[in-house]
Amino acid sequence: MHPISLIFFGYLHLPTDPDGQPVPPAADRIEDVRDRLRDPAAARDILDLDGFHPRVQAVVLNTPGARELLANLADYADLPAGPSRIAIGCSGGRHRACGLRGHRRRRRGRGPWRCRPAGDGHRRRR
């Protein structure tokens, strides 16, 4: 299997085109999870955490539709002419996108997945 870059980003941190629309990172597939998955940042106990934290990943993974999305991305990645880059974006890039990325990486191990944030939109809090 060829290497796959899994990129996570926040739409609020993207550059914009001349019409003011956000310009997502270049990818073979871009998943906008802003409307697909509820925002876990509304849960006050994880607000100061990011998607690298296991508690945030658990909340994101238990959001209706998250497991199906991950299964769909895995199936897509396994296609013979599969993608080299998949991007997942949410509002800020700290909870949903980063949490899905963290779970995807843990599940597949290092394998073909290379995970990274897009640009400077994500700042890991310690």
PDB file of N, CA, C and O in Angstrom, residues 32-72:
ATOM      1  N   ASP A  32     -15.315  17.810   4.954  1.00  0.00           N
ATOM      2  CA  ASP A  32     -15.724  18.926   5.796  1.00  0.00           C
ATOM      3  C   ASP A  32     -16.673  18.351   6.840  1.00  0.00           C
ATOM      4  O   ASP A  32     -17.798  17.981   6.527  1.00  0.00           O
ATOM      5  N   VAL A  33     -16.208  18.259   8.082  1.00  0.00           N
ATOM      6  CA  VAL A  33     -17.021  17.618   9.119  1.00  0.00           C
ATOM      7  C   VAL A  33     -17.796  18.630   9.962  1.00  0.00           C
ATOM      8  O   VAL A  33     -18.433  18.250  10.937  1.00  0.00           O
ATOM      9  N   ARG A  34     -17.784  19.902   9.580  1.00  0.00           N
ATOM     10  CA  ARG A  34     -18.495  20.923  10.359  1.00  0.00           C
ATOM     11  C   ARG A  34     -19.983  20.614  10.482  1.00  0.00           C
ATOM     12  O   ARG A  34     -20.566  20.827  11.549  1.00  0.00           O
ATOM     13  N   ASP A  35     -20.605  20.149   9.422  1.00  0.00           N
ATOM     14  CA  ASP A  35     -22.032  19.835   9.469  1.00  0.00           C
ATOM     15  C   ASP A  35     -22.306  18.360   9.723  1.00  0.00           C
ATOM     16  O   ASP A  35     -23.395  17.992  10.134  1.00  0.00           O
ATOM     17  N   ARG A  36     -21.328  17.505   9.470  1.00  0.00           N
ATOM     18  CA  ARG A  36     -21.522  16.056   9.620  1.00  0.00           C
ATOM     19  C   ARG A  36     -21.431  15.596  11.063  1.00  0.00           C
ATOM     20  O   ARG A  36     -22.091  14.635  11.455  1.00  0.00           O
ATOM     21  N   LEU A  37     -20.564  16.234  11.854  1.00  0.00           N
ATOM     22  CA  LEU A  37     -20.343  15.822  13.242  1.00  0.00           C
ATOM     23  C   LEU A  37     -20.555  17.016  14.159  1.00  0.00           C
ATOM     24  O   LEU A  37     -20.055  18.105  13.892  1.00  0.00           O
ATOM     25  N   ARG A  38     -21.272  16.801  15.254  1.00  0.00           N
ATOM     26  CA  ARG A  38     -21.502  17.913  16.184  1.00  0.00           C
ATOM     27  C   ARG A  38     -20.169  18.365  16.782  1.00  0.00           C
ATOM     28  O   ARG A  38     -19.217  17.589  16.884  1.00  0.00           O
ATOM     29  N   ASP A  39     -20.120  19.599  17.190  1.00  0.00           N
ATOM     30  CA  ASP A  39     -18.895  20.198  17.709  1.00  0.00           C
ATOM     31  C   ASP A  39     -18.675  19.757  19.157  1.00  0.00           C
ATOM     32  O   ASP A  39     -19.429  20.156  20.043  1.00  0.00           O
ATOM     33  N   PRO A  40     -17.638  18.957  19.418  1.00  0.00           N
ATOM     34  CA  PRO A  40     -17.412  18.504  20.788  1.00  0.00           C
ATOM     35  C   PRO A  40     -16.881  19.611  21.695  1.00  0.00           C
ATOM     36  O   PRO A  40     -16.852  19.457  22.902  1.00  0.00           O
ATOM     37  N   ALA A  41     -16.496  20.746  21.130  1.00  0.00           N
ATOM     38  CA  ALA A  41     -16.005  21.858  21.954  1.00  0.00           C
ATOM     39  C   ALA A  41     -17.111  22.398  22.850  1.00  0.00           C
ATOM     40  O   ALA A  41     -16.837  23.082  23.826  1.00  0.00           O
ATOM     41  N   ALA A  42     -18.365  22.072  22.529  1.00  0.00           N
ATOM     42  CA  ALA A  42     -19.480  22.487  23.373  1.00  0.00           C
ATOM     43  C   ALA A  42     -19.430  21.792  24.735  1.00  0.00           C
ATOM     44  O   ALA A  42     -20.001  22.287  25.700  1.00  0.00           O
ATOM     45  N   ALA A  43     -18.753  20.655  24.802  1.00  0.00           N
ATOM     46  CA  ALA A  43     -18.588  19.951  26.083  1.00  0.00           C
ATOM     47  C   ALA A  43     -17.496  20.675  26.865  1.00  0.00           C
ATOM     48  O   ALA A  43     -16.325  20.629  26.516  1.00  0.00           O
ATOM     49  N   ARG A  44     -17.888  21.383  27.901  1.00  0.00           N
ATOM     50  CA  ARG A  44     -16.968  22.245  28.650  1.00  0.00           C
ATOM     51  C   ARG A  44     -15.760  21.500  29.214  1.00  0.00           C
ATOM     52  O   ARG A  44     -14.686  22.072  29.332  1.00  0.00           O
ATOM     53  N   ASP A  45     -15.907  20.228  29.539  1.00  0.00           N
ATOM     54  CA  ASP A  45     -14.789  19.506  30.170  1.00  0.00           C
ATOM     55  C   ASP A  45     -13.656  19.179  29.191  1.00  0.00           C
ATOM     56  O   ASP A  45     -12.570  18.799  29.621  1.00  0.00           O
ATOM     57  N   ILE A  46     -13.883  19.340  27.897  1.00  0.00           N
ATOM     58  CA  ILE A  46     -12.807  19.094  26.936  1.00  0.00           C
ATOM     59  C   ILE A  46     -12.433  20.340  26.147  1.00  0.00           C
ATOM     60  O   ILE A  46     -11.583  20.283  25.264  1.00  0.00           O
ATOM     61  N   LEU A  47     -13.024  21.465  26.482  1.00  0.00           N
ATOM     62  CA  LEU A  47     -12.806  22.689  25.722  1.00  0.00           C
ATOM     63  C   LEU A  47     -11.331  23.074  25.643  1.00  0.00           C
ATOM     64  O   LEU A  47     -10.854  23.508  24.599  1.00  0.00           O
ATOM     65  N   ASP A  48     -10.590  22.900  26.711  1.00  0.00           N
ATOM     66  CA  ASP A  48      -9.176  23.285  26.727  1.00  0.00           C
ATOM     67  C   ASP A  48      -8.248  22.189  26.215  1.00  0.00           C
ATOM     68  O   ASP A  48      -7.037  22.380  26.193  1.00  0.00           O
ATOM     69  N   LEU A  49      -8.807  21.054  25.846  1.00  0.00           N
ATOM     70  CA  LEU A  49      -8.017  19.953  25.308  1.00  0.00           C
ATOM     71  C   LEU A  49      -8.074  19.999  23.784  1.00  0.00           C
ATOM     72  O   LEU A  49      -8.927  20.665  23.212  1.00  0.00           O
ATOM     73  N   ASP A  50      -7.187  19.262  23.139  1.00  0.00           N
ATOM     74  CA  ASP A  50      -7.255  19.166  21.683  1.00  0.00           C
ATOM     75  C   ASP A  50      -7.433  17.708  21.275  1.00  0.00           C
ATOM     76  O   ASP A  50      -7.509  16.824  22.117  1.00  0.00           O
ATOM     77  N   GLY A  51      -7.511  17.478  19.993  1.00  0.00           N
ATOM     78  CA  GLY A  51      -7.784  16.149  19.466  1.00  0.00           C
ATOM     79  C   GLY A  51      -6.687  15.134  19.679  1.00  0.00           C
ATOM     80  O   GLY A  51      -6.865  13.956  19.375  1.00  0.00           O
ATOM     81  N   PHE A  52      -5.548  15.547  20.214  1.00  0.00           N
ATOM     82  CA  PHE A  52      -4.501  14.591  20.564  1.00  0.00           C
ATOM     83  C   PHE A  52      -4.833  13.893  21.880  1.00  0.00           C
ATOM     84  O   PHE A  52      -4.273  12.859  22.195  1.00  0.00           O
ATOM     85  N   HIS A  53      -5.717  14.488  22.670  1.00  0.00           N
ATOM     86  CA  HIS A  53      -6.058  13.952  23.984  1.00  0.00           C
ATOM     87  C   HIS A  53      -7.053  12.796  23.834  1.00  0.00           C
ATOM     88  O   HIS A  53      -8.045  12.915  23.102  1.00  0.00           O
ATOM     89  N   PRO A  54      -6.817  11.674  24.523  1.00  0.00           N
ATOM     90  CA  PRO A  54      -7.719  10.518  24.399  1.00  0.00           C
ATOM     91  C   PRO A  54      -9.177  10.827  24.749  1.00  0.00           C
ATOM     92  O   PRO A  54     -10.087  10.255  24.152  1.00  0.00           O
ATOM     93  N   ARG A  55      -9.427  11.739  25.684  1.00  0.00           N
ATOM     94  CA  ARG A  55     -10.815  12.079  26.038  1.00  0.00           C
ATOM     95  C   ARG A  55     -11.517  12.752  24.867  1.00  0.00           C
ATOM     96  O   ARG A  55     -12.681  12.466  24.585  1.00  0.00           O
ATOM     97  N   VAL A  56     -10.817  13.629  24.175  1.00  0.00           N
ATOM     98  CA  VAL A  56     -11.405  14.296  23.011  1.00  0.00           C
ATOM     99  C   VAL A  56     -11.645  13.270  21.905  1.00  0.00           C
ATOM    100  O   VAL A  56     -12.700  13.261  21.275  1.00  0.00           O
ATOM    101  N   GLN A  57     -10.681  12.393  21.680  1.00  0.00           N
ATOM    102  CA  GLN A  57     -10.846  11.361  20.646  1.00  0.00           C
ATOM    103  C   GLN A  57     -12.051  10.480  20.953  1.00  0.00           C
ATOM    104  O   GLN A  57     -12.797  10.120  20.049  1.00  0.00           O
ATOM    105  N   ALA A  58     -12.258  10.152  22.226  1.00  0.00           N
ATOM    106  CA  ALA A  58     -13.412   9.320  22.604  1.00  0.00           C
ATOM    107  C   ALA A  58     -14.719  10.056  22.321  1.00  0.00           C
ATOM    108  O   ALA A  58     -15.672   9.460  21.789  1.00  0.00           O
ATOM    109  N   VAL A  59     -14.787  11.344  22.657  1.00  0.00           N
ATOM    110  CA  VAL A  59     -15.998  12.128  22.395  1.00  0.00           C
ATOM    111  C   VAL A  59     -16.259  12.204  20.893  1.00  0.00           C
ATOM    112  O   VAL A  59     -17.379  11.985  20.432  1.00  0.00           O
ATOM    113  N   VAL A  60     -15.222  12.495  20.127  1.00  0.00           N
ATOM    114  CA  VAL A  60     -15.378  12.605  18.669  1.00  0.00           C
ATOM    115  C   VAL A  60     -15.808  11.264  18.082  1.00  0.00           C
ATOM    116  O   VAL A  60     -16.735  11.199  17.279  1.00  0.00           O
ATOM    117  N   LEU A  61     -15.155  10.192  18.482  1.00  0.00           N
ATOM    118  CA  LEU A  61     -15.470   8.872  17.932  1.00  0.00           C
ATOM    119  C   LEU A  61     -16.891   8.437  18.264  1.00  0.00           C
ATOM    120  O   LEU A  61     -17.527   7.733  17.479  1.00  0.00           O
ATOM    121  N   ASN A  62     -17.415   8.870  19.409  1.00  0.00           N
ATOM    122  CA  ASN A  62     -18.771   8.496  19.802  1.00  0.00           C
ATOM    123  C   ASN A  62     -19.829   9.447  19.268  1.00  0.00           C
ATOM    124  O   ASN A  62     -21.009   9.291  19.568  1.00  0.00           O
ATOM    125  N   THR A  63     -19.426  10.422  18.463  1.00  0.00           N
ATOM    126  CA  THR A  63     -20.374  11.314  17.806  1.00  0.00           C
ATOM    127  C   THR A  63     -21.040  10.543  16.665  1.00  0.00           C
ATOM    128  O   THR A  63     -20.351   9.863  15.900  1.00  0.00           O
ATOM    129  N   PRO A  64     -22.379  10.609  16.565  1.00  0.00           N
ATOM    130  CA  PRO A  64     -23.048   9.900  15.472  1.00  0.00           C
ATOM    131  C   PRO A  64     -22.444  10.263  14.116  1.00  0.00           C
ATOM    132  O   PRO A  64     -22.259  11.433  13.790  1.00  0.00           O
ATOM    133  N   GLY A  65     -22.097   9.240  13.349  1.00  0.00           N
ATOM    134  CA  GLY A  65     -21.544   9.406  12.010  1.00  0.00           C
ATOM    135  C   GLY A  65     -20.027   9.320  11.951  1.00  0.00           C
ATOM    136  O   GLY A  65     -19.467   9.131  10.872  1.00  0.00           O
ATOM    137  N   ALA A  66     -19.338   9.432  13.081  1.00  0.00           N
ATOM    138  CA  ALA A  66     -17.873   9.438  13.067  1.00  0.00           C
ATOM    139  C   ALA A  66     -17.298   8.085  12.653  1.00  0.00           C
ATOM    140  O   ALA A  66     -16.388   8.018  11.826  1.00  0.00           O
ATOM    141  N   ARG A  67     -17.810   7.011  13.211  1.00  0.00           N
ATOM    142  CA  ARG A  67     -17.289   5.680  12.876  1.00  0.00           C
ATOM    143  C   ARG A  67     -17.533   5.349  11.402  1.00  0.00           C
ATOM    144  O   ARG A  67     -16.676   4.769  10.741  1.00  0.00           O
ATOM    145  N   GLU A  68     -18.692   5.744  10.905  1.00  0.00           N
ATOM    146  CA  GLU A  68     -19.007   5.500   9.495  1.00  0.00           C
ATOM    147  C   GLU A  68     -18.062   6.292   8.588  1.00  0.00           C
ATOM    148  O   GLU A  68     -17.602   5.784   7.565  1.00  0.00           O
ATOM    149  N   LEU A  69     -17.785   7.527   8.964  1.00  0.00           N
ATOM    150  CA  LEU A  69     -16.862   8.343   8.178  1.00  0.00           C
ATOM    151  C   LEU A  69     -15.478   7.712   8.153  1.00  0.00           C
ATOM    152  O   LEU A  69     -14.857   7.595   7.091  1.00  0.00           O
ATOM    153  N   LEU A  70     -14.980   7.257   9.292  1.00  0.00           N
ATOM    154  CA  LEU A  70     -13.666   6.628   9.338  1.00  0.00           C
ATOM    155  C   LEU A  70     -13.629   5.343   8.522  1.00  0.00           C
ATOM    156  O   LEU A  70     -12.647   5.078   7.819  1.00  0.00           O
ATOM    157  N   ALA A  71     -14.686   4.558   8.592  1.00  0.00           N
ATOM    158  CA  ALA A  71     -14.743   3.325   7.795  1.00  0.00           C
ATOM    159  C   ALA A  71     -14.743   3.658   6.302  1.00  0.00           C
ATOM    160  O   ALA A  71     -14.057   3.002   5.508  1.00  0.00           O
ATOM    161  N   ASN A  72     -15.482   4.704   5.927  1.00  0.00           N
ATOM    162  CA  ASN A  72     -15.523   5.126   4.528  1.00  0.00           C
ATOM    163  C   ASN A  72     -14.150   5.602   4.058  1.00  0.00           C
ATOM    164  O   ASN A  72     -13.720   5.278   2.950  1.00  0.00           O
TER     165      ASN A  72
END
